[in-house]
């Protein structure tokens, strides 16, 4: 068995923080996996890698992408307390996507203008990871590294 290292790029522009610094629920306890939260400054969330869409939540606010190159499953979800979320899904189950392909959009400014809160979670759900390094601070969609992790590949 070999050890592999994977670097995740930001799926959205904003401020990246450890997921357990923001969430106290299932996400923060890392039951679903290791990950980060991003407080977005824009509303377009893109695929951080090539792969295909293997799940979409019933609410349509979370998309699970399977990276076939690295055999990683990555969940990207919009967490919000807004009642009327202007949310647009851009993909469907089974669809192949490339890094940078839009997955979903939401109107971040409108949510905040109405007193709502929104963050985007990015979680590795299918493998136990070790030696996780989170790049906290300002990140740019498709360019900034948000997290590195090591696993037995």
Backbone as ProteinMPNN parsed JSONL, in Angstrom:
{"seq_chain_A": "XXXXXXXXXXXXXXXXXXXXXXXXXXXXXXXXXXXXXXXXXXXXXXXXXXXXXXXXXXXXXXXXXXXXXXXXXXXXXXXXXXXXXXXXXXXXXXXXXXXXXXXXXXXXXXXXXXXXXXXXXXXXXXXXXXXXXXXXXXXXXXXXXXXXXXXXX", "coords_chain_A": {"N_chain_A": [[0.843, -1.178, 0.0], [0.511, 2.212, -0.806], [1.246, 5.628, 0.051], [-0.655, 8.488, -0.565], [-0.831, 11.92, -1.543], [-2.999, 14.634, -1.672], [-3.976, 17.71, -3.03], [-6.423, 20.107, -2.525], [-8.224, 22.463, -4.386], [-9.754, 25.698, -4.127], [-13.269, 25.736, -4.313], [-14.81, 27.948, -4.425], [-14.643, 31.509, -4.157], [-13.539, 33.212, -1.271], [-13.367, 33.217, 2.338], [-11.474, 30.82, 3.895], [-11.876, 28.391, 6.418], [-11.219, 26.045, 9.122], [-13.455, 23.286, 9.213], [-14.52, 22.481, 11.67], [-14.323, 24.759, 13.153], [-16.444, 26.293, 12.54], [-18.805, 24.782, 12.392], [-20.923, 22.945, 14.604], [-22.357, 20.731, 14.41], [-23.081, 17.672, 12.664], [-21.275, 18.088, 10.535], [-19.147, 19.52, 11.718], [-18.248, 17.705, 13.629], [-17.061, 15.934, 12.072], [-18.16, 13.555, 11.158], [-19.007, 12.95, 8.617], [-16.648, 13.224, 7.245], [-13.332, 14.592, 6.666], [-12.766, 18.095, 6.311], [-13.313, 21.493, 5.074], [-14.648, 24.795, 5.617], [-15.942, 27.442, 3.694], [-16.429, 30.844, 3.699], [-18.228, 32.418, 1.511], [-17.556, 34.998, -0.924], [-18.697, 35.31, -3.253], [-21.131, 33.792, -5.454], [-20.83, 31.477, -7.057], [-20.145, 28.099, -7.21], [-17.697, 25.781, -7.992], [-16.488, 22.739, -9.575], [-13.82, 21.182, -7.924], [-12.109, 19.478, -9.15], [-11.648, 17.092, -11.852], [-14.244, 14.76, -12.641], [-17.215, 12.896, -11.817], [-20.685, 13.518, -11.162], [-22.093, 12.007, -8.466], [-24.075, 12.118, -6.578], [-26.824, 14.087, -5.454], [-28.149, 16.127, -3.007], [-31.408, 15.81, -1.414], [-32.456, 18.32, -0.906], [-31.118, 19.756, -2.77], [-28.984, 21.344, -2.219], [-26.495, 20.301, -1.863], [-23.814, 18.652, -3.449], [-22.29, 15.699, -4.534], [-19.213, 14.744, -5.668], [-17.345, 12.482, -7.594], [-14.021, 11.864, -7.836], [-12.434, 10.327, -10.224], [-9.799, 9.896, -10.906], [-8.315, 9.948, -8.528], [-9.828, 8.4, -6.873], [-11.523, 9.583, -4.972], [-14.219, 10.812, -3.043], [-15.996, 13.744, -2.938], [-17.823, 16.009, -1.111], [-19.683, 18.869, -1.717], [-21.287, 21.521, -0.329], [-23.89, 23.946, 0.228], [-24.434, 25.671, 3.071], [-26.886, 27.186, 4.849], [-28.93, 29.585, 6.568], [-30.948, 30.929, 5.501], [-34.285, 31.619, 4.492], [-35.505, 31.868, 1.933], [-33.732, 30.763, -0.328], [-32.023, 31.68, -3.107], [-31.173, 29.559, -5.218], [-29.381, 27.752, -7.598], [-29.011, 24.839, -9.288], [-26.507, 23.38, -11.271], [-25.804, 20.986, -12.386], [-26.349, 17.42, -12.969], [-27.096, 14.143, -11.662], [-24.74, 11.666, -12.525], [-23.515, 13.116, -14.486], [-20.54, 14.06, -16.165], [-17.893, 16.128, -15.1], [-15.55, 18.813, -15.411], [-12.647, 20.204, -13.794], [-13.395, 23.328, -12.456], [-15.869, 23.529, -13.63], [-19.147, 24.858, -13.255], [-21.068, 23.997, -10.39], [-23.153, 24.71, -8.652], [-25.069, 27.686, -7.956], [-25.641, 30.525, -5.862], [-27.262, 33.389, -4.462], [-25.307, 35.146, -2.75], [-25.002, 37.763, -1.767], [-27.67, 38.656, -1.556], [-28.72, 36.854, 0.31], [-27.234, 37.544, 2.595], [-28.007, 40.233, 2.799], [-30.575, 39.984, 3.678], [-30.234, 39.205, 6.249], [-29.288, 36.621, 6.482], [-27.073, 33.751, 6.658], [-24.359, 32.159, 5.071], [-22.337, 29.414, 4.115], [-19.885, 27.441, 2.412], [-19.294, 24.083, 2.345], [-16.634, 21.728, 2.014], [-15.901, 18.508, 1.757], [-14.116, 15.48, 2.236], [-15.436, 12.429, 1.735], [-15.184, 9.617, 1.509], [-12.805, 8.265, 2.246], [-10.516, 7.511, 4.89], [-8.55, 10.123, 6.059], [-5.289, 11.406, 6.728], [-2.894, 13.552, 8.365], [-3.86, 16.218, 7.731], [-3.863, 19.375, 6.267], [-4.938, 22.602, 6.515], [-5.534, 25.458, 4.604], [-5.99, 28.331, 5.844], [-7.75, 31.442, 5.553], [-8.005, 34.048, 3.044], [-9.201, 32.876, -0.069], [-9.098, 31.967, -3.548], [-11.316, 31.048, -6.04], [-10.683, 28.078, -7.783], [-7.948, 28.525, -7.816], [-6.531, 28.839, -5.342], [-5.045, 26.78, -2.814], [-6.92, 24.899, -0.608], [-6.875, 22.796, 1.132], [-4.804, 20.081, 2.083], [-4.3, 16.614, 2.068], [-3.387, 13.405, 3.308], [-3.465, 9.965, 2.506], [-3.841, 6.384, 2.582], [-3.311, 5.155, -0.415]], "CA_chain_A": [[0.0, 0.0, 0.0], [1.282, 3.445, -0.896], [0.635, 6.827, 0.615], [-0.893, 9.511, -1.58], [-1.134, 13.259, -1.05], [-3.872, 15.341, -2.604], [-4.217, 19.117, -2.729], [-7.721, 20.566, -2.971], [-8.298, 23.884, -4.703], [-10.988, 26.344, -3.679], [-14.4, 25.672, -5.23], [-15.483, 29.242, -4.39], [-13.819, 32.578, -3.586], [-13.989, 33.646, 0.051], [-12.449, 33.0, 3.453], [-11.442, 29.401, 4.26], [-11.641, 28.094, 7.834], [-11.45, 24.632, 9.43], [-14.892, 23.033, 9.321], [-14.932, 22.386, 13.071], [-14.34, 26.099, 13.737], [-17.712, 26.922, 12.183], [-19.953, 23.9, 12.614], [-20.939, 22.111, 15.806], [-23.222, 19.593, 14.101], [-22.478, 16.524, 11.999], [-20.132, 18.527, 9.738], [-18.062, 19.906, 12.618], [-17.706, 16.536, 14.325], [-16.373, 15.203, 11.003], [-18.782, 12.255, 10.933], [-19.037, 12.735, 7.167], [-15.287, 13.231, 6.738], [-12.496, 15.77, 6.91], [-13.066, 19.142, 5.353], [-13.19, 22.916, 5.389], [-15.775, 25.666, 5.285], [-15.546, 28.693, 3.057], [-17.414, 31.918, 3.76], [-18.063, 32.914, 0.146], [-17.778, 36.393, -1.297], [-19.39, 35.201, -4.533], [-22.104, 32.719, -5.381], [-20.616, 30.351, -7.965], [-19.33, 27.011, -6.662], [-17.24, 24.97, -9.124], [-15.833, 21.464, -9.295], [-12.407, 21.375, -7.632], [-11.334, 18.49, -9.907], [-12.428, 16.345, -12.839], [-14.944, 13.608, -12.082], [-18.621, 12.863, -12.187], [-21.623, 13.777, -10.074], [-22.717, 10.744, -8.102], [-25.215, 12.349, -5.696], [-27.305, 15.437, -5.176], [-29.027, 16.015, -1.84], [-32.832, 16.051, -1.668], [-32.682, 19.768, -0.896], [-30.421, 20.331, -3.917], [-27.954, 22.266, -1.748], [-25.215, 19.6, -1.746], [-23.445, 17.835, -4.597], [-21.147, 14.831, -4.275], [-18.419, 14.554, -6.884], [-16.369, 11.405, -7.474], [-12.782, 12.104, -8.585], [-12.039, 8.996, -10.668], [-8.34, 9.806, -10.956], [-7.785, 9.71, -7.188], [-10.814, 7.607, -6.138], [-11.996, 10.372, -3.832], [-15.554, 11.374, -3.102], [-15.943, 15.073, -2.321], [-19.136, 16.635, -0.988], [-19.683, 20.33, -1.692], [-22.64, 21.901, 0.042], [-24.18, 25.291, 0.71], [-25.096, 25.654, 4.365], [-27.464, 28.515, 5.027], [-30.119, 29.695, 7.415], [-31.892, 31.773, 4.769], [-35.544, 30.952, 4.161], [-35.698, 31.844, 0.484], [-32.418, 30.688, -0.947], [-32.008, 31.737, -4.565], [-30.182, 28.519, -5.438], [-29.504, 27.15, -8.928], [-28.189, 23.664, -9.519], [-25.987, 23.422, -12.643], [-25.405, 19.639, -12.794], [-27.283, 16.34, -12.655], [-26.439, 12.888, -11.3], [-24.163, 10.947, -13.648], [-22.841, 14.047, -15.396], [-19.096, 14.251, -16.047], [-17.52, 17.538, -14.981], [-14.128, 19.162, -15.4], [-12.292, 21.195, -12.78], [-13.847, 24.653, -12.838], [-17.262, 23.508, -14.095], [-20.087, 25.285, -12.216], [-21.901, 22.971, -9.771], [-24.355, 25.418, -8.241], [-24.909, 29.106, -7.654], [-26.617, 31.13, -4.961], [-27.085, 34.825, -4.369], [-24.704, 35.381, -1.44], [-25.296, 39.129, -1.334], [-29.083, 38.728, -1.177], [-28.873, 36.096, 1.561], [-26.687, 38.375, 3.679], [-28.805, 41.456, 2.894], [-31.781, 39.63, 4.426], [-29.842, 38.71, 7.568], [-28.934, 35.204, 6.437], [-25.693, 33.309, 6.738], [-24.078, 31.081, 4.122], [-20.969, 28.94, 3.933], [-19.763, 26.301, 1.505], [-18.445, 23.037, 2.913], [-15.927, 20.851, 1.077], [-15.584, 17.391, 2.647], [-13.74, 14.189, 1.657], [-16.37, 11.549, 2.44], [-15.078, 8.167, 1.328], [-11.564, 7.642, 2.709], [-9.924, 8.145, 6.07], [-7.38, 10.909, 5.7], [-4.356, 11.735, 7.799], [-2.037, 14.703, 8.101], [-4.619, 17.22, 7.011], [-3.384, 20.739, 6.396], [-5.938, 23.531, 6.003], [-5.012, 26.773, 4.261], [-6.973, 29.307, 6.31], [-7.615, 32.797, 5.039], [-8.649, 34.361, 1.775], [-8.926, 31.925, -1.144], [-9.657, 32.315, -4.853], [-11.901, 29.898, -6.734], [-9.886, 27.43, -8.813], [-6.523, 28.86, -7.763], [-5.923, 28.686, -4.012], [-5.121, 25.485, -2.136], [-7.678, 25.034, 0.639], [-6.602, 21.685, 2.03], [-4.011, 18.952, 1.612], [-4.459, 15.471, 2.955], [-2.626, 12.2, 2.99], [-4.203, 8.741, 2.798], [-3.262, 5.173, 1.996], [-3.941, 5.048, -1.728]], "C_chain_A": [[0.887, 1.239, 0.0], [0.524, 4.589, -0.241], [0.517, 7.857, -0.488], [-1.202, 10.837, -0.897], [-1.957, 13.966, -2.112], [-4.065, 16.766, -2.115], [-5.551, 19.533, -3.332], [-7.662, 22.058, -3.263], [-9.682, 24.413, -4.339], [-12.093, 26.218, -4.73], [-15.151, 27.001, -5.325], [-14.522, 30.264, -3.776], [-14.415, 33.005, -2.25], [-12.927, 33.431, 1.105], [-12.58, 31.549, 3.905], [-11.111, 29.246, 5.742], [-11.827, 26.599, 8.063], [-12.944, 24.401, 9.679], [-15.361, 22.974, 10.774], [-14.889, 23.733, 13.788], [-15.677, 26.789, 13.494], [-18.917, 26.074, 12.582], [-19.807, 23.094, 13.901], [-21.785, 20.869, 15.595], [-22.422, 18.46, 13.466], [-21.244, 16.917, 11.177], [-18.926, 18.804, 10.629], [-17.451, 18.749, 13.378], [-17.012, 15.583, 13.356], [-16.878, 13.775, 10.825], [-18.797, 11.932, 9.442], [-17.642, 12.67, 6.559], [-14.577, 14.525, 7.079], [-12.817, 16.835, 5.884], [-12.848, 20.541, 5.873], [-14.523, 23.597, 5.1], [-15.208, 26.922, 4.639], [-16.712, 29.664, 3.181], [-17.303, 32.657, 2.437], [-18.305, 34.416, 0.006], [-18.457, 36.466, -2.662], [-20.28, 33.966, -4.469], [-21.908, 31.537, -6.293], [-19.66, 29.343, -7.341], [-19.0, 26.072, -7.813], [-16.617, 23.664, -8.654], [-14.352, 21.717, -9.031], [-11.495, 20.431, -8.427], [-12.237, 17.89, -10.98], [-13.108, 15.178, -12.139], [-16.358, 13.544, -12.595], [-19.48, 13.048, -10.942], [-22.284, 12.455, -9.717], [-23.876, 10.908, -7.121], [-25.551, 13.83, -5.642], [-28.284, 15.288, -4.019], [-30.473, 16.305, -2.229], [-33.146, 17.537, -1.723], [-32.056, 20.446, -2.116], [-29.308, 21.282, -3.517], [-26.594, 21.599, -1.56], [-25.033, 18.668, -2.94], [-22.252, 16.989, -4.194], [-20.506, 14.481, -5.609], [-17.437, 13.418, -6.641], [-15.212, 11.684, -8.418], [-12.238, 10.731, -8.975], [-10.53, 8.813, -10.736], [-7.758, 9.399, -9.606], [-8.699, 8.845, -6.327], [-11.272, 8.294, -4.862], [-13.415, 10.848, -4.089], [-15.54, 12.671, -2.304], [-17.351, 15.651, -2.31], [-18.953, 18.15, -0.894], [-21.112, 20.754, -1.401], [-22.736, 23.335, 0.497], [-24.976, 25.156, 1.999], [-25.6, 27.062, 4.629], [-28.648, 28.461, 5.971], [-31.176, 30.569, 6.745], [-33.141, 30.973, 4.408], [-35.722, 30.801, 2.655], [-34.347, 31.891, -0.213], [-32.561, 30.67, -2.459], [-30.867, 30.829, -5.012], [-30.426, 27.864, -6.783], [-28.506, 26.019, -9.083], [-27.78, 23.638, -10.984], [-25.635, 22.043, -13.193], [-26.521, 18.644, -12.474], [-26.483, 15.074, -12.343], [-25.985, 12.168, -12.565], [-23.385, 11.819, -14.614], [-21.337, 14.11, -15.119], [-18.816, 15.74, -15.996], [-16.004, 17.673, -15.007], [-13.878, 20.135, -14.262], [-12.698, 22.565, -13.291], [-15.268, 24.705, -13.374], [-18.189, 23.962, -12.975], [-20.929, 24.109, -11.716], [-23.228, 23.556, -9.318], [-24.022, 26.874, -7.974], [-25.959, 29.508, -6.63], [-26.278, 32.605, -4.834], [-26.616, 35.177, -2.956], [-25.066, 36.761, -0.91], [-26.734, 39.26, -0.844], [-29.335, 37.995, 0.147], [-28.405, 36.942, 2.731], [-27.508, 39.651, 3.88], [-30.096, 41.221, 3.686], [-31.453, 38.981, 5.765], [-29.45, 37.254, 7.622], [-27.434, 34.973, 6.479], [-25.508, 32.207, 5.712], [-22.6, 30.722, 4.183], [-21.015, 27.745, 3.0], [-18.813, 25.31, 2.155], [-17.85, 22.2, 1.785], [-15.357, 19.726, 1.923], [-15.203, 16.157, 1.837], [-14.534, 13.143, 2.426], [-16.06, 10.056, 2.388], [-13.781, 7.523, 1.803], [-11.109, 8.305, 4.003], [-8.652, 8.877, 5.659], [-6.554, 11.219, 6.939], [-3.61, 13.003, 7.418], [-2.73, 15.757, 7.246], [-4.047, 18.596, 7.313], [-4.409, 21.649, 5.748], [-5.276, 24.877, 5.765], [-6.072, 27.806, 4.632], [-6.69, 30.676, 5.708], [-8.322, 32.965, 3.718], [-8.212, 33.38, 0.697], [-9.641, 32.367, -2.407], [-10.088, 31.032, -5.558], [-10.973, 29.386, -7.836], [-8.397, 27.675, -8.751], [-5.869, 28.532, -6.425], [-6.081, 27.264, -3.482], [-5.871, 25.706, -0.829], [-7.339, 23.945, 1.641], [-5.708, 20.681, 1.324], [-4.27, 17.808, 2.565], [-3.678, 14.28, 2.411], [-3.484, 10.997, 3.347], [-3.49, 7.578, 2.149], [-3.982, 4.922, 0.686], [-3.658, 3.729, -2.399]], "O_chain_A": [[1.886, 1.304, 0.717], [-0.684, 4.511, -0.015], [1.456, 8.079, -1.252], [-1.767, 10.866, 0.197], [-1.647, 13.902, -3.301], [-4.289, 16.999, -0.927], [-5.782, 19.331, -4.525], [-7.112, 22.828, -2.475], [-10.65, 23.657, -4.257], [-11.884, 26.55, -5.896], [-16.015, 27.174, -6.184], [-13.676, 29.903, -2.957], [-15.631, 33.143, -2.111], [-11.732, 33.457, 0.811], [-13.672, 31.101, 4.257], [-10.191, 29.883, 6.257], [-12.519, 25.942, 7.285], [-13.611, 25.236, 10.29], [-16.484, 23.377, 11.075], [-15.369, 23.842, 14.917], [-16.005, 27.764, 14.17], [-19.926, 26.598, 13.053], [-18.721, 22.625, 14.241], [-21.917, 20.045, 16.499], [-21.224, 18.32, 13.713], [-20.271, 16.164, 11.127], [-17.814, 18.372, 10.328], [-16.275, 18.79, 13.738], [-16.45, 14.565, 13.758], [-16.134, 12.893, 10.398], [-18.62, 10.779, 9.05], [-17.468, 12.12, 5.471], [-15.144, 15.427, 7.696], [-13.107, 16.528, 4.727], [-12.284, 20.755, 6.946], [-15.396, 23.045, 4.43], [-14.131, 27.395, 5.001], [-17.842, 29.343, 2.812], [-16.377, 33.447, 2.252], [-19.126, 35.011, 0.704], [-18.752, 37.552, -3.161], [-20.187, 33.181, -3.525], [-22.757, 30.646, -6.308], [-18.527, 29.671, -6.989], [-19.893, 25.617, -8.527], [-16.266, 23.51, -7.484], [-13.692, 22.391, -9.821], [-10.271, 20.559, -8.389], [-13.44, 18.149, -11.01], [-12.592, 14.665, -11.145], [-16.673, 14.065, -13.665], [-19.052, 12.77, -9.822], [-22.955, 11.846, -10.55], [-24.592, 9.943, -6.853], [-24.685, 14.696, -5.766], [-29.153, 14.417, -4.049], [-30.737, 16.959, -3.238], [-34.001, 17.967, -2.497], [-32.416, 21.572, -2.457], [-28.739, 21.959, -4.373], [-25.639, 22.255, -1.144], [-25.965, 17.994, -3.378], [-21.307, 17.49, -3.585], [-21.156, 13.997, -6.536], [-16.77, 13.384, -5.608], [-15.385, 11.737, -9.636], [-11.642, 10.045, -8.144], [-10.037, 7.69, -10.633], [-6.822, 8.602, -9.542], [-8.381, 8.581, -5.168], [-11.394, 7.666, -3.81], [-13.766, 11.237, -5.203], [-15.127, 12.696, -1.145], [-17.995, 15.77, -3.352], [-18.164, 18.643, -0.088], [-22.037, 20.394, -2.129], [-21.798, 23.883, 1.076], [-26.069, 24.588, 2.006], [-24.823, 28.017, 4.629], [-29.281, 27.419, 6.143], [-32.186, 30.908, 7.362], [-33.056, 29.795, 4.061], [-36.055, 29.72, 2.169], [-33.89, 32.954, -0.634], [-33.153, 29.75, -3.023], [-29.732, 31.278, -5.165], [-31.55, 27.462, -7.084], [-27.295, 26.231, -9.016], [-28.619, 23.854, -11.858], [-25.211, 21.931, -14.344], [-27.499, 18.976, -11.805], [-25.319, 14.961, -12.728], [-26.726, 12.068, -13.543], [-22.668, 11.306, -15.473], [-20.918, 14.204, -13.965], [-19.409, 16.523, -16.738], [-15.279, 16.741, -14.659], [-14.799, 20.818, -13.814], [-12.386, 22.927, -14.426], [-15.824, 25.788, -13.559], [-18.041, 23.5, -11.843], [-21.44, 23.321, -12.512], [-24.29, 22.983, -9.563], [-22.862, 27.246, -7.793], [-27.028, 28.905, -6.547], [-25.141, 33.014, -5.071], [-27.428, 35.468, -2.078], [-25.4, 36.91, 0.265], [-26.987, 39.905, 0.174], [-30.084, 38.478, 0.997], [-29.097, 37.047, 3.744], [-27.684, 40.099, 5.012], [-30.64, 42.146, 4.288], [-32.289, 38.29, 6.348], [-29.292, 36.7, 8.71], [-26.64, 35.905, 6.347], [-26.414, 31.399, 5.506], [-21.732, 31.588, 4.287], [-22.059, 27.118, 2.823], [-17.673, 25.644, 2.476], [-18.476, 21.992, 0.745], [-14.44, 19.944, 2.716], [-15.878, 15.817, 0.865], [-14.339, 12.978, 3.63], [-16.634, 9.294, 3.167], [-13.68, 6.297, 1.759], [-11.29, 9.508, 4.192], [-7.786, 8.312, 4.991], [-7.073, 11.282, 8.053], [-3.691, 13.466, 6.28], [-2.245, 16.132, 6.178], [-3.781, 18.936, 8.466], [-4.721, 21.495, 4.567], [-4.545, 25.378, 6.619], [-6.948, 28.118, 3.827], [-5.549, 31.018, 5.397], [-9.135, 32.131, 3.32], [-7.026, 33.083, 0.552], [-10.661, 33.054, -2.35], [-9.328, 30.068, -5.657], [-10.536, 30.143, -8.702], [-7.645, 27.104, -9.541], [-4.76, 28.0, -6.393], [-7.116, 26.627, -3.677], [-5.516, 26.58, -0.038], [-7.489, 24.133, 2.848], [-5.835, 20.456, 0.12], [-4.443, 18.029, 3.764], [-3.369, 14.186, 1.223], [-4.158, 11.002, 4.377], [-2.641, 7.76, 1.275], [-5.145, 4.517, 0.684], [-4.123, 3.492, -3.514]]}, "name": "protein", "num_of_chains": 1, "seq": "XXXXXXXXXXXXXXXXXXXXXXXXXXXXXXXXXXXXXXXXXXXXXXXXXXXXXXXXXXXXXXXXXXXXXXXXXXXXXXXXXXXXXXXXXXXXXXXXXXXXXXXXXXXXXXXXXXXXXXXXXXXXXXXXXXXXXXXXXXXXXXXXXXXXXXXXX"}
